[in-house]
Amino acid sequence: MISKTKFLTALASLFVSSVLATPTIVTNVNGYTYTNTGELKTFSELVFENGKILATGANLQQRFQAAKQVDGKGKTLLPGITDGHGHFIGLGFNLLNVDVRDVTSARATAAKVAEYAKTNPNLNWIKGRGWNQVLWQGKQFPNAKDLDEVINDRPVVLDRVDGHAIWVNSKAMELAGIDGNTLAPKGGEIVKDEYGNPTGIFIDNAENLIKSKIPQPTKQETQAAYNKVSEHLLKLGITSMHDAGISHDDYHLFIDQVAQGNAKVRIYGMLSAADPHLDTMLERGYISDNKDMLSIRSVKIYGDGALGSRGAALLKPYSDDPHNSGLLVTQPKELRQLYQQILAHKFQINIHAIGDRANRLALDEFEFAFKTQPYSKKLRHRVEHAQVINVNDIPRFKQLGILPSMQPTHATSDKNMAEDRVGKERLKGAYAWQSFVKQGSKVIAGSDFPVELANPFYGLHAAVTRQDRNNQPESGWLKHEALDIKQAFKAFTIDAAYGAHQEKTLGGLEPGKWADFILVDRDIFEINPQELWKTQVLETWVAGKQIY
């Protein structure tokens, strides 16, 4: 316990430092910020002190004559971007593992993995992420044999780009004891060939048959991943992110990093409902700190799988797989119990729901819960992804007060396969950002990194153009659901902060909020929207300190 003398000394020191603190004024900028009233405000000068905003506007130098001056050199100044749905440590390890995103065939992917294995001879398990068979000729799932041909002495585990399927070699299946007699767990699938032998593809809950055999990372490896992703996000202008499903280990890692003063990116953590320590973490209550670097007051529930691997739960079978309606990762009875458990602790529920069945089930359970626990409606519950929705269910989000947390680049990544999966009729309620905004729902925008690349300007570009970065399709995919740049920017800033109960301290540059801002090389509100993805971050500031 700290002594009274030490406490008073520390308090006096804090008082002196606050009295002696000198404001900083950033001049000559083309500034934009949303206010809590929903107004997009422009300014040419910004003043902050002790890490928090004092004022924004013009001709502020007379008011703050003693302020330290920073010349913004005419650049555009924006609030730090909030990514409303990502996986912090997942991206950190992804940056350390082999990245096979955008490789154009199974054979080429295997070759890249083999090269990575060759340059990392000390790794006992070869891990990576990013394959997507939809982009390959034939669009067929790969096979363990493709990997066996180039590496068979060590196990290989490669996550599909969406994280809802893995591709492994025979060595990995051998170590896990997988053969033709192995049964898939509920909510999962082991893809087998015509002879009943596993092909090396494991979907959703079946992934754990392999992943449970992978040794846990060391503390040094985890710290390296934490530092790597922090640096990466700050370079992209992301000062805050919502971590969609943190484990018990992540929970303690984040708390420790804040305590040690090593936290650089603000994290809004969602406890993983699948973690065996969930109840212990809920019992501890909300987690926060006085610098707002960490907030944990929500739980991520896993409703269904993903569209690309046909694991998204649909009301009717897949258009391109008439005997398959997807997977419920959490069964309905268990889902109701989870809602009750989480709401008893007054934690926000953020449920992963991609298919129309999963979305309807999520809404039905919210409606049921609000009848028995009406106070819980104020907790700003969210549906993560809200991707393919029956058009009759979209108004229910507004009626129930449920926030859609959506990732714009999913639409431009999925455009080549979404209609194949669900047909034209079901696309009427898919990736429906504008429909949500028009009915008054606040859309929380993010990337779902490492499923997609974390760059928020890729997300802004996709939201506004409904095109990929080759500007395809020319007229935009389902363009009527595009956002304009003001709506998209709002979803990545103040509305994202609202979705984390943080709009009073983050998400904009108003007096009293943290001085989290970025300087970029172009005016995103004036340029051709097709150029948005080319925006470069020049500087990133968090709590009034330049850290990139």
Coordinates of C-alpha atoms in Angstrom, one line a residue:
M1 CA 0.0 0.0 0.0
I2 CA 1.3 3.5 -0.9
S3 CA 2.2 5.6 2.1
K4 CA 0.4 8.9 2.9
T5 CA 3.7 10.8 2.4
K6 CA 4.3 9.3 -1.1
F7 CA 0.7 9.9 -2.0
L8 CA 0.8 13.6 -1.1
T9 CA 4.1 14.0 -2.9
A10 CA 2.7 12.4 -6.0
L11 CA -0.4 14.6 -5.8
A12 CA 1.7 17.7 -5.4
S13 CA 3.8 16.7 -8.4
L14 CA 0.7 16.2 -10.5
F15 CA -0.7 19.6 -9.4
V16 CA 2.5 21.4 -10.4
S17 CA 2.8 19.6 -13.7
S18 CA -0.8 20.5 -14.6
V19 CA -0.3 24.1 -13.6
L20 CA 2.9 24.4 -15.6
A21 CA 1.5 22.5 -18.6
T22 CA 1.6 24.7 -21.8
P23 CA -1.1 24.3 -24.4
T24 CA -0.2 23.3 -27.9
I25 CA -1.8 24.9 -30.9
V26 CA -1.8 23.2 -34.3
T27 CA -2.2 25.9 -37.0
N28 CA -2.7 26.0 -40.7
V29 CA -4.7 22.8 -41.1
N30 CA -7.8 21.8 -43.1
G31 CA -9.6 20.3 -40.2
Y32 CA -12.8 18.2 -40.0
T33 CA -14.6 16.6 -37.1
Y34 CA -18.1 15.4 -36.2
T35 CA -19.7 16.8 -33.0
N36 CA -21.9 14.8 -30.7
T37 CA -24.9 16.6 -32.2
G38 CA -24.1 15.1 -35.6
E39 CA -22.7 18.2 -37.2
L40 CA -19.6 18.1 -39.4
K41 CA -17.5 21.0 -38.3
T42 CA -14.5 22.5 -40.1
F43 CA -11.6 24.4 -38.5
S44 CA -8.1 25.7 -39.2
E45 CA -6.6 25.5 -35.7
L46 CA -6.7 23.1 -32.9
V47 CA -5.6 23.6 -29.3
F48 CA -4.9 20.9 -26.7
E49 CA -3.4 20.6 -23.2
N50 CA -2.7 17.7 -21.0
G51 CA -3.7 15.4 -23.8
K52 CA -7.2 16.8 -24.2
I53 CA -8.8 19.3 -26.7
L54 CA -9.3 22.8 -25.4
A55 CA -10.7 24.4 -28.7
T56 CA -11.0 24.1 -32.4
G57 CA -11.8 26.9 -34.8
A58 CA -10.0 29.9 -36.4
N59 CA -7.9 32.8 -35.0
L60 CA -7.3 31.0 -31.8
Q61 CA -3.7 32.2 -31.4
Q62 CA -4.8 35.4 -29.7
R63 CA -6.7 33.4 -27.1
F64 CA -3.7 31.1 -26.5
Q65 CA -0.7 33.4 -27.0
A66 CA 1.6 31.3 -24.8
A67 CA 0.8 28.1 -26.6
K68 CA 3.5 26.0 -28.3
Q69 CA 2.9 26.2 -32.0
V70 CA 2.9 23.3 -34.5
D71 CA 2.5 24.2 -38.2
G72 CA 0.1 21.8 -39.9
K73 CA 1.4 22.9 -43.3
G74 CA -2.0 23.1 -44.9
K75 CA -2.6 19.4 -44.5
T76 CA -6.0 17.8 -43.7
L77 CA -6.5 17.0 -40.0
L78 CA -9.0 14.4 -39.0
P79 CA -9.9 12.7 -35.7
G80 CA -8.0 9.4 -35.2
I81 CA -9.9 6.6 -36.9
T82 CA -11.8 4.0 -34.9
D83 CA -12.0 0.5 -36.3
G84 CA -15.2 -0.8 -35.0
H85 CA -14.4 -4.5 -35.4
G86 CA -11.0 -6.1 -35.6
H87 CA -8.9 -8.8 -33.9
F88 CA -5.8 -7.1 -32.3
I89 CA -3.6 -10.0 -31.4
G90 CA -4.9 -12.0 -34.4
L91 CA -3.5 -9.3 -36.7
G92 CA -0.3 -9.1 -34.6
F93 CA 0.4 -12.8 -35.1
N94 CA -0.7 -12.6 -38.7
L95 CA 1.9 -9.9 -39.3
L96 CA 4.5 -12.4 -38.0
N97 CA 3.2 -15.5 -39.8
V98 CA 3.1 -16.2 -43.6
D99 CA 0.5 -14.1 -45.4
V100 CA -1.1 -15.8 -48.4
R101 CA -3.7 -13.2 -49.2
D102 CA -4.3 -12.6 -52.9
V103 CA -2.2 -15.6 -54.0
T104 CA -4.0 -16.9 -57.1
S105 CA -4.0 -20.7 -56.8
A106 CA -3.5 -23.5 -54.3
R107 CA -0.2 -24.5 -55.9
A108 CA 1.1 -20.9 -55.7
T109 CA 0.0 -20.7 -52.1
A110 CA 1.7 -23.9 -51.1
A111 CA 4.9 -22.6 -52.8
K112 CA 4.8 -19.4 -50.7
V113 CA 4.3 -21.4 -47.6
A114 CA 7.2 -23.7 -48.4
E115 CA 9.5 -20.7 -48.9
Y116 CA 8.4 -19.3 -45.6
A117 CA 9.1 -22.6 -43.9
K118 CA 12.5 -22.7 -45.5
T119 CA 13.4 -19.3 -44.1
N120 CA 12.0 -20.2 -40.7
P121 CA 13.6 -23.6 -39.9
N122 CA 13.1 -23.2 -36.1
L123 CA 9.3 -23.1 -36.3
N124 CA 7.7 -26.4 -35.2
W125 CA 4.3 -25.4 -36.7
I126 CA 3.9 -23.3 -39.9
K127 CA 1.0 -20.9 -39.5
G128 CA -0.5 -18.4 -41.9
R129 CA -3.7 -16.8 -43.2
G130 CA -5.4 -15.3 -46.2
W131 CA -6.3 -18.1 -48.7
N132 CA -9.5 -17.6 -50.6
Q133 CA -10.6 -20.3 -53.1
V134 CA -13.2 -18.1 -54.5
L135 CA -10.4 -16.1 -56.3
W136 CA -8.9 -19.2 -57.8
Q137 CA -9.8 -20.9 -61.1
G138 CA -12.5 -23.5 -60.4
K139 CA -13.3 -21.9 -57.0
Q140 CA -12.7 -25.3 -55.3
F141 CA -11.5 -25.9 -51.8
P142 CA -7.7 -26.8 -51.7
N143 CA -6.4 -30.2 -50.5
A144 CA -3.9 -31.4 -47.9
K145 CA -2.0 -33.0 -50.8
D146 CA -1.2 -29.5 -52.3
L147 CA 0.7 -28.8 -49.1
D148 CA 2.1 -32.3 -48.6
E149 CA 4.0 -32.0 -52.0
V150 CA 6.1 -29.1 -50.7
I151 CA 6.2 -29.6 -46.9
N152 CA 5.5 -32.8 -45.1
D153 CA 7.9 -32.9 -42.2
R154 CA 6.2 -30.2 -40.2
P155 CA 2.5 -29.4 -39.6
V156 CA 1.0 -26.6 -41.6
V157 CA -2.2 -24.7 -40.6
L158 CA -3.5 -21.9 -42.8
D159 CA -6.6 -19.9 -41.9
R160 CA -9.0 -19.0 -44.7
V161 CA -9.2 -15.2 -45.2
D162 CA -12.4 -15.0 -43.1
G163 CA -11.0 -17.1 -40.3
H164 CA -13.9 -19.6 -40.5
A165 CA -12.0 -22.4 -42.2
I166 CA -8.5 -23.8 -42.0
W167 CA -6.5 -25.7 -44.6
V168 CA -3.9 -28.1 -43.2
N169 CA -1.4 -30.7 -44.4
S170 CA -1.4 -34.4 -43.6
K171 CA 1.2 -33.9 -40.9
A172 CA -1.1 -31.7 -39.0
M173 CA -4.0 -34.2 -39.3
E174 CA -1.7 -37.0 -38.2
L175 CA -0.6 -35.1 -35.0
A176 CA -4.2 -34.3 -34.2
G177 CA -5.3 -38.0 -34.7
I178 CA -7.7 -37.1 -37.6
D179 CA -8.8 -39.8 -39.9
G180 CA -11.9 -40.9 -41.8
N181 CA -13.7 -42.0 -38.6
T182 CA -13.3 -38.6 -36.9
L183 CA -16.7 -36.9 -36.4
A184 CA -17.1 -33.1 -36.7
P185 CA -18.4 -31.3 -33.6
K186 CA -21.7 -29.5 -33.7
G187 CA -21.4 -26.2 -35.6
G188 CA -18.5 -27.5 -37.6
E189 CA -17.6 -29.5 -40.7
I190 CA -14.7 -31.8 -41.7
V191 CA -14.7 -31.7 -45.5
K192 CA -14.2 -35.3 -46.8
D193 CA -13.6 -36.8 -50.2
E194 CA -15.8 -39.4 -52.0
Y195 CA -14.1 -42.2 -50.0
G196 CA -14.8 -40.5 -46.6
N197 CA -11.2 -39.3 -46.0
P198 CA -10.6 -35.8 -44.6
T199 CA -9.3 -33.5 -47.4
G200 CA -7.5 -31.1 -45.0
I201 CA -10.4 -28.5 -44.8
F202 CA -12.0 -27.9 -41.4
I203 CA -14.8 -25.4 -41.1
D204 CA -15.9 -23.3 -38.0
N205 CA -16.1 -25.4 -34.8
A206 CA -14.2 -28.3 -36.5
E207 CA -11.1 -26.0 -36.6
N208 CA -10.4 -26.7 -32.9
L209 CA -9.7 -30.4 -33.7
I210 CA -6.4 -29.1 -35.2
K211 CA -5.9 -25.8 -33.4
S212 CA -6.1 -27.3 -29.9
K213 CA -2.9 -29.2 -30.7
I214 CA -0.9 -26.1 -31.6
P215 CA 1.4 -25.0 -28.7
Q216 CA 0.4 -21.8 -27.0
P217 CA 2.7 -18.8 -28.0
T218 CA 5.3 -17.8 -25.5
K219 CA 5.2 -14.5 -23.6
Q220 CA 7.9 -13.1 -25.9
E221 CA 6.0 -14.1 -29.0
T222 CA 2.8 -12.5 -27.7
Q223 CA 4.6 -9.3 -26.8
A224 CA 6.2 -9.2 -30.2
A225 CA 2.7 -9.6 -31.8
Y226 CA 1.3 -6.8 -29.5
N227 CA 4.1 -4.4 -30.4
K228 CA 3.9 -5.2 -34.1
V229 CA 0.2 -4.6 -34.5
S230 CA 0.3 -1.4 -32.4
E231 CA 2.9 0.0 -34.8
H232 CA 1.0 -1.1 -37.8
L233 CA -2.4 0.4 -36.8
L234 CA -0.9 3.7 -35.8
K235 CA 0.8 4.1 -39.2
L236 CA -2.6 3.6 -40.8
G237 CA -4.2 6.3 -38.6
I238 CA -6.2 4.0 -36.3
T239 CA -6.0 5.3 -32.8
S240 CA -8.8 3.2 -31.4
M241 CA -10.2 -0.3 -32.2
H242 CA -12.9 -2.6 -30.9
D243 CA -11.5 -6.1 -30.4
A244 CA -14.2 -8.6 -31.3
G245 CA -13.6 -11.6 -29.0
I246 CA -10.7 -11.5 -26.6
S247 CA -9.6 -14.6 -24.7
H248 CA -8.7 -14.8 -21.0
D249 CA -5.1 -14.5 -22.0
D250 CA -5.7 -11.4 -24.1
Y251 CA -7.8 -9.9 -21.2
H252 CA -4.8 -10.1 -18.9
L253 CA -2.3 -9.0 -21.6
F254 CA -4.2 -5.8 -22.3
I255 CA -4.6 -5.0 -18.6
D256 CA -0.9 -5.6 -18.1
Q257 CA 0.1 -3.4 -21.1
V258 CA -1.9 -0.5 -19.7
A259 CA -0.4 -1.0 -16.2
Q260 CA 3.1 -1.0 -17.7
G261 CA 2.4 2.1 -19.8
N262 CA 3.0 0.2 -23.0
A263 CA -0.5 0.7 -24.5
K264 CA -0.5 2.9 -27.6
V265 CA -3.7 2.0 -29.4
R266 CA -7.0 2.4 -27.5
I267 CA -8.8 -1.0 -27.2
Y268 CA -12.5 -1.6 -26.6
G269 CA -12.4 -5.3 -25.7
M270 CA -15.3 -7.7 -26.2
L271 CA -14.9 -10.8 -24.0
S272 CA -15.2 -14.0 -26.0
A273 CA -18.3 -15.9 -25.1
A274 CA -16.5 -19.1 -26.0
D275 CA -13.8 -18.6 -23.4
P276 CA -14.1 -21.0 -20.4
H277 CA -13.2 -18.1 -18.1
L278 CA -16.1 -15.9 -19.3
D279 CA -18.0 -16.0 -15.9
T280 CA -14.8 -15.1 -14.0
M281 CA -14.3 -12.1 -16.3
L282 CA -17.9 -11.0 -16.0
E283 CA -17.8 -11.2 -12.2
R284 CA -14.9 -8.8 -12.2
G285 CA -17.1 -6.2 -13.9
Y286 CA -16.2 -3.3 -16.2
I287 CA -12.5 -2.7 -16.9
S288 CA -11.2 0.8 -17.6
D289 CA -8.3 3.2 -16.9
N290 CA -8.0 6.9 -16.4
K291 CA -6.4 7.4 -19.8
D292 CA -9.1 5.5 -21.7
M293 CA -6.6 3.2 -23.2
L294 CA -8.7 0.1 -22.3
S295 CA -12.4 -0.5 -21.8
I296 CA -13.9 -3.9 -21.4
R297 CA -17.7 -4.0 -20.9
S298 CA -19.0 -6.1 -23.7
V299 CA -19.1 -9.8 -24.8
K300 CA -18.8 -11.2 -28.4
I301 CA -21.1 -14.1 -29.1
Y302 CA -20.5 -16.3 -32.1
G303 CA -23.8 -16.8 -34.0
D304 CA -22.8 -18.5 -37.2
G305 CA -20.0 -19.0 -39.7
A306 CA -19.0 -17.0 -42.8
L307 CA -20.5 -16.8 -46.3
G308 CA -17.3 -17.7 -48.2
S309 CA -17.0 -21.1 -46.5
R310 CA -20.9 -21.6 -46.6
G311 CA -21.0 -21.5 -42.8
A312 CA -23.3 -18.5 -42.6
A313 CA -26.7 -19.7 -41.2
L314 CA -29.4 -19.1 -43.8
L315 CA -33.2 -19.3 -43.6
K316 CA -33.2 -21.3 -46.8
P317 CA -30.4 -23.4 -48.4
Y318 CA -27.5 -21.9 -50.3
S319 CA -28.3 -21.1 -53.9
D320 CA -25.1 -22.9 -55.0
D321 CA -25.4 -25.8 -52.4
P322 CA -29.1 -26.8 -52.1
H323 CA -28.4 -29.3 -49.3
N324 CA -26.7 -26.8 -47.0
S325 CA -28.2 -24.0 -45.0
G326 CA -25.0 -23.1 -43.0
L327 CA -24.0 -23.6 -39.4
L328 CA -25.1 -22.2 -36.1
V329 CA -21.9 -22.0 -34.1
T330 CA -23.9 -21.3 -30.9
Q331 CA -27.1 -23.3 -30.7
P332 CA -30.4 -21.5 -29.9
K333 CA -30.8 -22.9 -26.3
E334 CA -27.3 -22.0 -25.4
L335 CA -27.7 -18.6 -27.0
R336 CA -30.6 -17.7 -24.7
Q337 CA -28.6 -18.8 -21.7
L338 CA -25.7 -16.6 -22.8
Y339 CA -27.9 -13.6 -23.2
Q340 CA -29.2 -14.1 -19.7
Q341 CA -25.7 -14.6 -18.2
I342 CA -24.3 -11.5 -19.9
L343 CA -27.2 -9.2 -19.2
A344 CA -27.2 -10.2 -15.6
H345 CA -23.8 -8.4 -15.4
K346 CA -25.0 -5.5 -17.5
F347 CA -22.5 -6.1 -20.3
Q348 CA -23.2 -5.1 -23.9
I349 CA -23.9 -8.0 -26.2
N350 CA -22.2 -8.0 -29.6
I351 CA -23.2 -11.0 -31.6
H352 CA -21.6 -12.2 -34.8
A353 CA -24.3 -12.8 -37.3
I354 CA -23.7 -13.1 -41.1
G355 CA -26.6 -15.1 -42.5
D356 CA -30.3 -14.1 -42.4
R357 CA -31.1 -17.0 -40.1
A358 CA -28.4 -15.9 -37.6
N359 CA -29.5 -12.3 -37.8
R360 CA -33.1 -13.2 -37.2
L361 CA -32.2 -15.4 -34.3
A362 CA -30.0 -12.7 -32.7
L363 CA -32.9 -10.2 -33.0
D364 CA -35.4 -12.6 -31.6
E365 CA -33.3 -13.2 -28.6
F366 CA -32.8 -9.5 -28.0
E367 CA -36.6 -9.1 -28.2
F368 CA -37.1 -11.9 -25.7
A369 CA -34.4 -10.6 -23.3
F370 CA -35.8 -7.1 -23.3
K371 CA -39.2 -8.4 -22.1
T372 CA -37.6 -9.9 -19.0
Q373 CA -34.7 -7.5 -18.5
P374 CA -36.0 -4.2 -20.0
Y375 CA -33.1 -2.1 -18.4
S376 CA -30.7 -4.0 -20.7
K377 CA -32.1 -2.2 -23.8
K378 CA -30.0 0.8 -22.9
L379 CA -26.7 -1.1 -23.3
R380 CA -26.3 -0.4 -27.0
H381 CA -26.2 -4.0 -28.1
R382 CA -24.7 -4.7 -31.5
V383 CA -24.9 -7.2 -34.3
E384 CA -21.4 -7.7 -35.7
H385 CA -21.4 -7.9 -39.5
A386 CA -25.2 -7.8 -40.1
Q387 CA -24.3 -9.0 -43.5
V388 CA -27.2 -10.9 -45.2
I389 CA -30.5 -9.9 -43.6
N390 CA -34.1 -10.6 -44.6
V391 CA -35.5 -7.2 -45.6
N392 CA -38.3 -7.6 -43.0
D393 CA -35.7 -7.7 -40.3
I394 CA -33.8 -4.5 -41.1
P395 CA -36.5 -2.3 -39.4
R396 CA -36.3 -4.4 -36.3
F397 CA -32.7 -3.1 -35.6
K398 CA -34.1 0.4 -35.2
Q399 CA -37.2 -0.8 -33.3
L400 CA -35.1 -2.8 -30.8
G401 CA -32.2 -0.3 -30.6
I402 CA -29.7 -2.7 -32.0
L403 CA -26.6 -1.2 -33.6
P404 CA -25.3 -2.7 -36.9
S405 CA -21.6 -3.1 -36.8
M406 CA -20.5 -3.5 -40.5
Q407 CA -17.3 -3.7 -42.5
P408 CA -17.4 -2.0 -45.9
T409 CA -14.6 -4.0 -47.5
H410 CA -16.5 -7.2 -46.9
A411 CA -18.9 -6.1 -49.7
T412 CA -16.1 -5.5 -52.2
S413 CA -14.4 -8.7 -51.3
D414 CA -17.6 -10.7 -51.4
K415 CA -19.1 -9.3 -54.6
N416 CA -17.7 -12.1 -56.8
M417 CA -19.4 -14.8 -54.8
A418 CA -22.2 -13.4 -52.7
E419 CA -24.9 -13.7 -55.4
D420 CA -23.7 -17.3 -56.2
R421 CA -24.2 -18.1 -52.5
V422 CA -27.6 -16.5 -51.8
G423 CA -29.1 -15.5 -55.1
K424 CA -30.4 -12.1 -56.3
E425 CA -33.5 -12.0 -54.1
R426 CA -31.6 -12.3 -50.8
L427 CA -29.1 -9.7 -51.9
K428 CA -31.9 -7.1 -51.3
G429 CA -31.0 -7.2 -47.6
A430 CA -27.3 -7.7 -48.0
Y431 CA -24.5 -5.2 -47.1
A432 CA -27.4 -2.7 -46.7
W433 CA -25.5 0.2 -45.2
Q434 CA -27.7 3.0 -46.7
S435 CA -30.9 1.2 -45.7
F436 CA -29.7 1.3 -42.1
V437 CA -28.6 4.9 -42.2
K438 CA -31.9 6.0 -43.8
Q439 CA -33.9 4.4 -41.0
G440 CA -31.8 6.2 -38.4
S441 CA -29.5 3.4 -37.3
K442 CA -26.0 4.4 -36.3
V443 CA -23.7 2.2 -38.4
I444 CA -20.4 1.3 -36.7
A445 CA -17.7 0.8 -39.4
G446 CA -14.6 -1.4 -39.2
S447 CA -12.5 -3.7 -41.2
D448 CA -12.6 -7.1 -39.4
F449 CA -8.8 -7.2 -39.7
P450 CA -7.0 -9.6 -40.3
V451 CA -9.9 -10.9 -42.4
E452 CA -9.5 -7.7 -44.4
L453 CA -6.6 -5.3 -44.5
A454 CA -6.8 -2.8 -41.7
N455 CA -6.3 0.4 -43.7
P456 CA -9.4 2.5 -42.9
F457 CA -9.2 4.4 -46.2
Y458 CA -9.8 1.2 -48.0
G459 CA -12.9 0.9 -45.9
L460 CA -14.0 4.5 -46.7
H461 CA -13.4 3.9 -50.4
A462 CA -15.4 0.7 -50.4
A463 CA -18.3 2.4 -48.4
V464 CA -18.6 5.3 -50.9
T465 CA -17.9 3.6 -54.2
R466 CA -18.9 0.0 -53.6
Q467 CA -15.9 -0.8 -55.8
D468 CA -12.6 -2.7 -55.3
R469 CA -9.3 -0.9 -55.6
N470 CA -9.3 -1.5 -59.3
N471 CA -12.5 0.5 -59.5
Q472 CA -14.6 -2.6 -60.3
P473 CA -17.4 -2.9 -61.1
E474 CA -17.5 0.4 -62.9
S475 CA -20.9 1.4 -61.7
G476 CA -20.4 0.0 -58.2
W477 CA -21.8 -3.3 -56.8
L478 CA -25.4 -2.8 -55.4
K479 CA -24.5 0.9 -55.6
H480 CA -27.9 2.0 -54.1
E481 CA -26.6 0.8 -50.7
A482 CA -23.4 3.0 -50.8
L483 CA -22.8 5.7 -48.2
D484 CA -21.6 9.2 -49.1
I485 CA -18.3 10.3 -47.7
K486 CA -19.8 12.2 -44.8
Q487 CA -21.9 9.2 -43.7
A488 CA -18.9 6.8 -44.1
F489 CA -16.5 9.1 -42.1
K490 CA -19.2 9.4 -39.3
A491 CA -19.3 5.6 -39.1
F492 CA -15.6 5.4 -38.6
T493 CA -15.4 8.1 -36.0
I494 CA -18.2 9.4 -33.7
D495 CA -20.7 6.6 -34.4
A496 CA -18.0 4.0 -33.8
A497 CA -17.3 5.7 -30.5
Y498 CA -21.0 5.7 -29.6
G499 CA -21.0 1.9 -30.2
A500 CA -18.5 1.6 -27.4
H501 CA -20.1 4.1 -25.0
Q502 CA -17.2 6.4 -25.7
E503 CA -18.6 9.3 -27.6
K504 CA -18.0 11.7 -24.7
T505 CA -14.2 11.2 -24.8
L506 CA -13.4 9.8 -28.3
G507 CA -14.5 9.9 -31.9
G508 CA -14.2 13.6 -32.4
L509 CA -12.2 16.7 -31.6
E510 CA -14.4 18.7 -29.2
P511 CA -13.3 20.4 -26.0
G512 CA -12.8 17.8 -23.3
K513 CA -12.1 14.9 -25.6
W514 CA -8.8 13.3 -26.1
A515 CA -6.5 14.9 -28.7
D516 CA -6.4 11.8 -30.9
F517 CA -5.9 13.1 -34.5
I518 CA -4.2 12.4 -37.8
L519 CA -2.7 14.5 -40.6
V520 CA -3.3 13.1 -44.1
D521 CA -2.1 14.0 -47.6
R522 CA -5.4 14.9 -49.2
D523 CA -8.9 16.3 -48.4
I524 CA -11.0 13.2 -48.4
F525 CA -14.2 15.3 -48.6
E526 CA -13.2 17.0 -51.9
I527 CA -11.3 14.3 -53.9
N528 CA -12.7 11.9 -56.4
P529 CA -14.1 9.1 -54.2
Q530 CA -12.3 6.5 -56.4
E531 CA -9.0 8.0 -55.0
L532 CA -10.0 7.6 -51.3
W533 CA -8.0 4.4 -50.9
K534 CA -4.8 6.1 -51.9
T535 CA -4.9 8.5 -48.9
Q536 CA -1.6 8.4 -46.9
V537 CA -1.3 9.1 -43.2
L538 CA 1.5 11.6 -42.5
E539 CA 1.3 11.8 -38.7
T540 CA -0.7 10.1 -35.9
W541 CA -1.2 11.8 -32.5
V542 CA -2.7 10.1 -29.4
A543 CA -3.5 12.1 -26.3
G544 CA -1.6 15.1 -27.7
K545 CA 1.6 13.2 -28.4
Q546 CA 2.9 12.4 -31.9
I547 CA 3.6 8.7 -32.0
Y548 CA 3.9 8.3 -35.8

